[in-house]
PDB file of C-alpha atoms in Angstrom:
ATOM      1  CA  MET A   7      34.291 -91.556  -6.697  1.00 59.00           C
ATOM      2  CA  LEU A   8      36.663 -91.338  -9.660  1.00 62.00           C
ATOM      3  CA  ASP A   9      33.754 -90.225 -11.831  1.00 64.00           C
ATOM      4  CA  ILE A  10      33.020 -87.403  -9.386  1.00 62.00           C
ATOM      5  CA  ILE A  11      36.681 -86.341  -9.355  1.00 63.00           C
ATOM      6  CA  HIS A  12      36.735 -86.406 -13.149  1.00 64.00           C
ATOM      7  CA  ALA A  13      33.530 -84.369 -13.341  1.00 63.00           C
ATOM      8  CA  ALA A  14      34.846 -81.846 -10.811  1.00 63.00           C
ATOM      9  CA  GLY A  15      37.899 -81.022 -12.923  1.00 69.00           C
ATOM     10  CA  TRP A  16      41.480 -80.382 -11.917  1.00 76.00           C
ATOM     11  CA  PRO A  17      40.679 -77.933  -9.025  1.00 77.00           C
ATOM     12  CA  ILE A  18      39.269 -80.853  -7.033  1.00 82.00           C
ATOM     13  CA  TRP A  19      42.783 -82.255  -6.546  1.00 86.00           C
ATOM     14  CA  LEU A  20      43.636 -79.312  -4.299  1.00 88.00           C
ATOM     15  CA  LEU A  21      40.656 -80.237  -2.136  1.00 89.00           C
ATOM     16  CA  VAL A  22      41.552 -83.927  -2.198  1.00 90.00           C
ATOM     17  CA  ALA A  23      45.040 -83.095  -0.880  1.00 92.00           C
ATOM     18  CA  THR A  24      43.473 -80.853   1.763  1.00 93.00           C
ATOM     19  CA  SER A  25      41.090 -83.614   2.854  1.00 93.00           C
ATOM     20  CA  VAL A  26      43.969 -86.083   3.222  1.00 95.00           C
ATOM     21  CA  ILE A  27      45.905 -83.631   5.395  1.00 95.00           C
ATOM     22  CA  THR A  28      42.785 -82.964   7.481  1.00 96.00           C
ATOM     23  CA  LEU A  29      42.174 -86.673   8.067  1.00 96.00           C
ATOM     24  CA  ALA A  30      45.823 -87.244   8.992  1.00 96.00           C
ATOM     25  CA  ILE A  31      45.773 -84.415  11.555  1.00 96.00           C
ATOM     26  CA  ILE A  32      42.507 -85.632  13.098  1.00 96.00           C
ATOM     27  CA  ILE A  33      43.783 -89.205  13.476  1.00 96.00           C
ATOM     28  CA  GLU A  34      47.136 -88.049  14.882  1.00 96.00           C
ATOM     29  CA  ARG A  35      45.499 -85.752  17.441  1.00 95.00           C
ATOM     30  CA  PHE A  36      43.031 -88.435  18.488  1.00 94.00           C
ATOM     31  CA  LEU A  37      45.948 -90.759  19.224  1.00 95.00           C
ATOM     32  CA  ALA A  38      48.149 -88.115  20.864  1.00 94.00           C
ATOM     33  CA  LEU A  39      45.466 -86.558  23.077  1.00 94.00           C
ATOM     34  CA  ARG A  40      44.346 -89.702  24.831  1.00 94.00           C
ATOM     35  CA  ALA A  41      43.904 -89.054  28.534  1.00 92.00           C
ATOM     36  CA  ARG A  42      45.997 -92.047  29.609  1.00 91.00           C
ATOM     37  CA  LEU A  43      48.943 -90.677  27.616  1.00 92.00           C
ATOM     38  CA  VAL A  44      48.632 -87.058  28.715  1.00 92.00           C
ATOM     39  CA  MET A  45      47.557 -87.543  32.340  1.00 91.00           C
ATOM     40  CA  PRO A  46      48.068 -91.135  33.542  1.00 89.00           C
ATOM     41  CA  ALA A  47      45.733 -92.075  36.362  1.00 85.00           C
ATOM     42  CA  GLY A  48      47.224 -91.789  39.833  1.00 84.00           C
ATOM     43  CA  LEU A  49      50.341 -89.927  38.696  1.00 85.00           C
ATOM     44  CA  PRO A  50      50.180 -87.117  41.311  1.00 82.00           C
ATOM     45  CA  GLU A  51      49.826 -89.702  44.063  1.00 82.00           C
ATOM     46  CA  GLN A  52      52.865 -91.578  42.715  1.00 81.00           C
ATOM     47  CA  VAL A  53      54.942 -88.393  42.807  1.00 81.00           C
ATOM     48  CA  LEU A  54      53.881 -87.672  46.372  1.00 79.00           C
ATOM     49  CA  GLU A  55      54.756 -91.223  47.368  1.00 76.00           C
ATOM     50  CA  LEU A  56      58.202 -90.924  45.786  1.00 76.00           C
ATOM     51  CA  MET A  57      58.836 -87.717  47.674  1.00 74.00           C
ATOM     52  CA  ARG A  58      57.500 -89.129  50.927  1.00 74.00           C
ATOM     53  CA  ARG A  59      59.837 -92.101  50.672  1.00 73.00           C
ATOM     54  CA  GLN A  60      62.660 -89.804  49.508  1.00 67.00           C
ATOM     55  CA  GLN A  61      63.056 -91.895  46.347  1.00 60.00           C
ATOM     56  CA  ASP A  62      62.910 -88.872  44.039  1.00 61.00           C
ATOM     57  CA  GLU A  63      66.494 -89.190  42.829  1.00 69.00           C
ATOM     58  CA  PRO A  64      67.429 -87.796  39.378  1.00 72.00           C
ATOM     59  CA  ASP A  65      66.816 -91.107  37.571  1.00 77.00           C
ATOM     60  CA  ALA A  66      63.297 -91.392  38.970  1.00 77.00           C
ATOM     61  CA  ILE A  67      62.539 -87.768  38.092  1.00 77.00           C
ATOM     62  CA  LEU A  68      63.846 -88.306  34.553  1.00 80.00           C
ATOM     63  CA  ARG A  69      61.622 -91.356  34.060  1.00 81.00           C
ATOM     64  CA  LEU A  70      58.687 -89.354  35.367  1.00 79.00           C
ATOM     65  CA  ALA A  71      59.365 -86.500  32.957  1.00 81.00           C
ATOM     66  CA  ARG A  72      59.603 -88.853  29.975  1.00 85.00           C
ATOM     67  CA  GLY A  73      56.380 -90.649  30.803  1.00 85.00           C
ATOM     68  CA  SER A  74      53.757 -88.016  29.976  1.00 90.00           C
ATOM     69  CA  PRO A  75      53.126 -84.259  29.685  1.00 91.00           C
ATOM     70  CA  MET A  76      51.777 -84.147  33.225  1.00 91.00           C
ATOM     71  CA  GLY A  77      54.819 -86.118  34.354  1.00 89.00           C
ATOM     72  CA  ARG A  78      57.069 -83.422  32.873  1.00 89.00           C
ATOM     73  CA  ILE A  79      55.372 -80.708  34.912  1.00 90.00           C
ATOM     74  CA  LEU A  80      55.298 -82.648  38.159  1.00 87.00           C
ATOM     75  CA  ALA A  81      58.890 -83.777  37.634  1.00 86.00           C
ATOM     76  CA  GLU A  82      59.949 -80.146  37.247  1.00 86.00           C
ATOM     77  CA  ILE A  83      58.385 -79.305  40.611  1.00 85.00           C
ATOM     78  CA  ALA A  84      60.040 -82.304  42.261  1.00 82.00           C
ATOM     79  CA  ALA A  85      63.411 -81.463  40.695  1.00 81.00           C
ATOM     80  CA  HIS A  86      63.282 -77.902  42.104  1.00 79.00           C
ATOM     81  CA  ARG A  87      61.705 -78.779  45.434  1.00 78.00           C
ATOM     82  CA  HIS A  88      64.672 -77.329  47.342  1.00 77.00           C
ATOM     83  CA  GLN A  89      64.506 -73.980  45.514  1.00 78.00           C
ATOM     84  CA  ASP A  90      62.359 -71.059  46.620  1.00 78.00           C
ATOM     85  CA  ASP A  91      58.809 -70.694  45.361  1.00 77.00           C
ATOM     86  CA  ALA A  92      59.584 -68.040  42.726  1.00 81.00           C
ATOM     87  CA  TRP A  93      62.344 -70.130  41.160  1.00 83.00           C
ATOM     88  CA  ARG A  94      60.180 -73.251  41.179  1.00 82.00           C
ATOM     89  CA  LEU A  95      57.203 -71.487  39.627  1.00 85.00           C
ATOM     90  CA  ALA A  96      59.358 -69.949  36.897  1.00 87.00           C
ATOM     91  CA  ALA A  97      60.746 -73.380  36.004  1.00 86.00           C
ATOM     92  CA  VAL A  98      57.276 -74.917  35.913  1.00 87.00           C
ATOM     93  CA  GLU A  99      55.907 -72.111  33.734  1.00 89.00           C
ATOM     94  CA  ALA A 100      58.721 -72.645  31.216  1.00 90.00           C
ATOM     95  CA  VAL A 101      57.966 -76.352  30.998  1.00 91.00           C
ATOM     96  CA  GLY A 102      54.237 -75.632  30.900  1.00 90.00           C
ATOM     97  CA  ARG A 103      54.637 -73.448  27.819  1.00 93.00           C
ATOM     98  CA  ASP A 104      56.422 -76.258  26.014  1.00 93.00           C
ATOM     99  CA  VAL A 105      53.779 -78.798  27.093  1.00 94.00           C
ATOM    100  CA  SER A 106      51.031 -76.457  25.898  1.00 94.00           C
ATOM    101  CA  TRP A 107      52.736 -76.053  22.529  1.00 95.00           C
ATOM    102  CA  ARG A 108      53.046 -79.812  22.098  1.00 94.00           C
ATOM    103  CA  LEU A 109      49.420 -80.451  23.024  1.00 95.00           C
ATOM    104  CA  ASN A 110      48.243 -77.743  20.600  1.00 95.00           C
ATOM    105  CA  ARG A 111      50.484 -78.980  17.804  1.00 93.00           C
ATOM    106  CA  TYR A 112      48.764 -79.131  14.373  1.00 94.00           C
ATOM    107  CA  LEU A 113      45.588 -77.485  15.708  1.00 95.00           C
ATOM    108  CA  PRO A 114      46.383 -74.143  13.991  1.00 95.00           C
ATOM    109  CA  ALA A 115      46.730 -76.098  10.740  1.00 95.00           C
ATOM    110  CA  LEU A 116      43.279 -77.606  11.300  1.00 95.00           C
ATOM    111  CA  ALA A 117      41.827 -74.144  11.889  1.00 95.00           C
ATOM    112  CA  THR A 118      43.538 -72.859   8.745  1.00 96.00           C
ATOM    113  CA  ILE A 119      42.089 -75.715   6.683  1.00 95.00           C
ATOM    114  CA  SER A 120      38.593 -74.893   7.927  1.00 94.00           C
ATOM    115  CA  VAL A 121      39.047 -71.418   6.427  1.00 95.00           C
ATOM    116  CA  ILE A 122      40.943 -72.372   3.272  1.00 94.00           C
ATOM    117  CA  ALA A 123      38.750 -75.300   2.161  1.00 93.00           C
ATOM    118  CA  PRO A 124      35.696 -73.158   1.281  1.00 92.00           C
ATOM    119  CA  LEU A 125      37.997 -70.725  -0.538  1.00 92.00           C
ATOM    120  CA  LEU A 126      39.437 -73.592  -2.583  1.00 90.00           C
ATOM    121  CA  GLY A 127      35.888 -74.653  -3.324  1.00 87.00           C
ATOM    122  CA  LEU A 128      35.113 -71.098  -4.422  1.00 88.00           C
ATOM    123  CA  PHE A 129      38.200 -71.174  -6.625  1.00 87.00           C
ATOM    124  CA  GLY A 130      36.852 -74.325  -8.275  1.00 83.00           C
ATOM    125  CA  THR A 131      33.534 -72.565  -8.745  1.00 84.00           C
ATOM    126  CA  VAL A 132      35.259 -69.685 -10.515  1.00 84.00           C
ATOM    127  CA  VAL A 133      37.116 -72.132 -12.762  1.00 81.00           C
ATOM    128  CA  GLY A 134      33.809 -73.804 -13.604  1.00 77.00           C
ATOM    129  CA  MET A 135      32.169 -70.472 -14.414  1.00 80.00           C
ATOM    130  CA  ILE A 136      35.107 -69.584 -16.677  1.00 78.00           C
ATOM    131  CA  GLU A 137      34.598 -72.842 -18.533  1.00 73.00           C
ATOM    132  CA  ILE A 138      30.880 -72.134 -18.858  1.00 72.00           C
ATOM    133  CA  PHE A 139      31.411 -68.668 -20.331  1.00 71.00           C
ATOM    134  CA  GLY A 140      34.301 -69.896 -22.444  1.00 66.00           C
ATOM    135  CA  ALA A 141      32.092 -72.561 -23.978  1.00 63.00           C
ATOM    136  CA  TYR A 142      29.155 -70.247 -24.544  1.00 58.00           C
ATOM    137  CA  ASP A 143      28.401 -69.637 -28.187  1.00 61.00           C
ATOM    138  CA  PRO A 144      25.081 -68.033 -29.132  1.00 60.00           C
ATOM    139  CA  ALA A 145      25.157 -69.774 -32.485  1.00 60.00           C
ATOM    140  CA  SER A 146      26.001 -73.313 -31.409  1.00 56.00           C
ATOM    141  CA  GLY A 147      26.540 -73.786 -27.703  1.00 56.00           C
ATOM    142  CA  ASP A 148      27.904 -77.161 -26.616  1.00 60.00           C
ATOM    143  CA  PRO A 149      25.604 -78.552 -23.881  1.00 65.00           C
ATOM    144  CA  ALA A 150      28.249 -81.053 -22.769  1.00 66.00           C
ATOM    145  CA  GLN A 151      30.786 -78.296 -22.223  1.00 66.00           C
ATOM    146  CA  LEU A 152      28.253 -76.240 -20.300  1.00 69.00           C
ATOM    147  CA  ALA A 153      27.368 -79.247 -18.130  1.00 69.00           C
ATOM    148  CA  HIS A 154      31.057 -79.864 -17.446  1.00 67.00           C
ATOM    149  CA  GLY A 155      31.529 -76.281 -16.281  1.00 71.00           C
ATOM    150  CA  ILE A 156      28.513 -76.528 -13.992  1.00 76.00           C
ATOM    151  CA  SER A 157      29.814 -79.811 -12.553  1.00 76.00           C
ATOM    152  CA  ILE A 158      33.165 -78.214 -11.750  1.00 76.00           C
ATOM    153  CA  ALA A 159      31.456 -75.301  -9.998  1.00 77.00           C
ATOM    154  CA  LEU A 160      29.045 -77.369  -7.907  1.00 82.00           C
ATOM    155  CA  TYR A 161      31.323 -80.265  -6.971  1.00 82.00           C
ATOM    156  CA  ASN A 162      34.142 -77.990  -5.828  1.00 83.00           C
ATOM    157  CA  THR A 163      31.832 -75.798  -3.779  1.00 87.00           C
ATOM    158  CA  GLY A 164      30.240 -78.787  -2.072  1.00 88.00           C
ATOM    159  CA  PHE A 165      33.512 -80.582  -1.445  1.00 89.00           C
ATOM    160  CA  GLY A 166      35.091 -77.449   0.038  1.00 91.00           C
ATOM    161  CA  ILE A 167      32.229 -77.082   2.512  1.00 93.00           C
ATOM    162  CA  LEU A 168      32.337 -80.805   3.254  1.00 93.00           C
ATOM    163  CA  ILE A 169      35.998 -80.508   4.310  1.00 94.00           C
ATOM    164  CA  ALA A 170      35.590 -77.259   6.243  1.00 95.00           C
ATOM    165  CA  ILE A 171      32.776 -78.440   8.528  1.00 95.00           C
ATOM    166  CA  PRO A 172      34.571 -81.420  10.156  1.00 95.00           C
ATOM    167  CA  ALA A 173      37.870 -79.496  10.228  1.00 96.00           C
ATOM    168  CA  LEU A 174      36.255 -76.704  12.234  1.00 96.00           C
ATOM    169  CA  ALA A 175      34.323 -79.119  14.461  1.00 96.00           C
ATOM    170  CA  PHE A 176      37.382 -81.202  15.340  1.00 96.00           C
ATOM    171  CA  HIS A 177      39.486 -78.086  15.866  1.00 96.00           C
ATOM    172  CA  ARG A 178      36.993 -76.870  18.474  1.00 96.00           C
ATOM    173  CA  TYR A 179      36.842 -80.329  20.053  1.00 96.00           C
ATOM    174  CA  PHE A 180      40.609 -80.721  20.310  1.00 97.00           C
ATOM    175  CA  ARG A 181      41.019 -77.163  21.634  1.00 96.00           C
ATOM    176  CA  SER A 182      38.525 -77.813  24.422  1.00 96.00           C
ATOM    177  CA  ARG A 183      40.259 -81.104  25.221  1.00 96.00           C
ATOM    178  CA  VAL A 184      43.670 -79.438  25.416  1.00 96.00           C
ATOM    179  CA  GLU A 185      42.272 -76.680  27.646  1.00 96.00           C
ATOM    180  CA  TYR A 186      40.854 -79.318  29.977  1.00 96.00           C
ATOM    181  CA  PHE A 187      44.221 -81.099  30.136  1.00 95.00           C
ATOM    182  CA  LEU A 188      46.104 -77.868  30.805  1.00 94.00           C
ATOM    183  CA  HIS A 189      43.640 -76.806  33.490  1.00 94.00           C
ATOM    184  CA  THR A 190      43.917 -80.173  35.254  1.00 92.00           C
ATOM    185  CA  MET A 191      47.716 -80.200  35.070  1.00 91.00           C
ATOM    186  CA  GLU A 192      47.898 -76.655  36.401  1.00 91.00           C
ATOM    187  CA  ARG A 193      45.665 -77.603  39.323  1.00 91.00           C
ATOM    188  CA  GLU A 194      47.732 -80.676  40.174  1.00 88.00           C
ATOM    189  CA  ALA A 195      50.968 -78.686  39.888  1.00 87.00           C
ATOM    190  CA  GLU A 196      49.640 -76.019  42.254  1.00 88.00           C
ATOM    191  CA  THR A 197      48.585 -78.680  44.748  1.00 85.00           C
ATOM    192  CA  LEU A 198      52.011 -80.329  44.692  1.00 84.00           C
ATOM    193  CA  ASN A 199      53.755 -76.973  44.949  1.00 82.00           C
ATOM    194  CA  ARG A 200      51.699 -76.000  48.001  1.00 82.00           C
ATOM    195  CA  LEU A 201      52.563 -79.274  49.723  1.00 81.00           C
ATOM    196  CA  ILE A 202      56.262 -78.702  49.069  1.00 78.00           C
ATOM    197  CA  SER A 203      56.052 -75.122  50.348  1.00 77.00           C
ATOM    198  CA  ARG A 204      54.212 -76.291  53.450  1.00 74.00           C
ATOM    199  CA  ARG A 205      56.825 -78.941  54.193  1.00 68.00           C
ATOM    200  CA  ALA A 206      59.629 -76.431  53.675  1.00 62.00           C
ATOM    201  CA  ALA A 207      57.982 -74.052  56.129  1.00 61.00           C
ATOM    202  CA  THR A 208      57.733 -76.658  58.907  1.00 60.00           C
TER     203      THR A 208
END
C-alpha cells in the first residue's frame, strides 16, 4: 500500500484524507441510523398507554423525548394534547424539521465527496501529465521519470473513482433509510394526533 501511495505522488494524500472522512461518515451513519435507536419497537403503543392511564406527566414526556427521534415527535404531541389541532401540528412540524436535520446529518458531505473525489483524481492526473511533459526530452528522455508521471496519473484517477462509487452508493442508501424513518414517524404522529382529536371531540 505504501508503495502505491509513493508511486501515486503527493496528490494521493488528498484522496487518502477524503477516503478516511468517507469511511468515518459511513460508520457513524450506520450506528446512528439503526432502527432500534430511531424508532424503538412498540413506542407508539407505550405513549397511548401512558395517556390512557393519565401518566403522561412532564417527567414522563421528557424521558420519552430524550429516548429517540420518534419519541421526540410523539412527546411533542402528548405535551400539547390540550391545545387545538393547529397549535399541536405547528409544534410537531417544528420538532419534525429538527429531527429530519439530525437524521440527514453528514449526508450532504457524503454527496459532496462523491462529486469531489473524481475531481481530485483528475487533479492528480493533471499533475502526472505535467510531470510527463516536464520530463520529456527528445534527446535523452528519462524512462523512469515518464513512468512516474504515468503512475501518478493512473493511480489518482483510479483511487478517485474508487472513493466516489461507495460514497454515492451509501449516500443513496442512507437517504432512502432516512426517508423511510421520516415517513413512518409522520404516519405514527398523524395516528396519535387523530386519536387525541377524537377524544377531545367526545
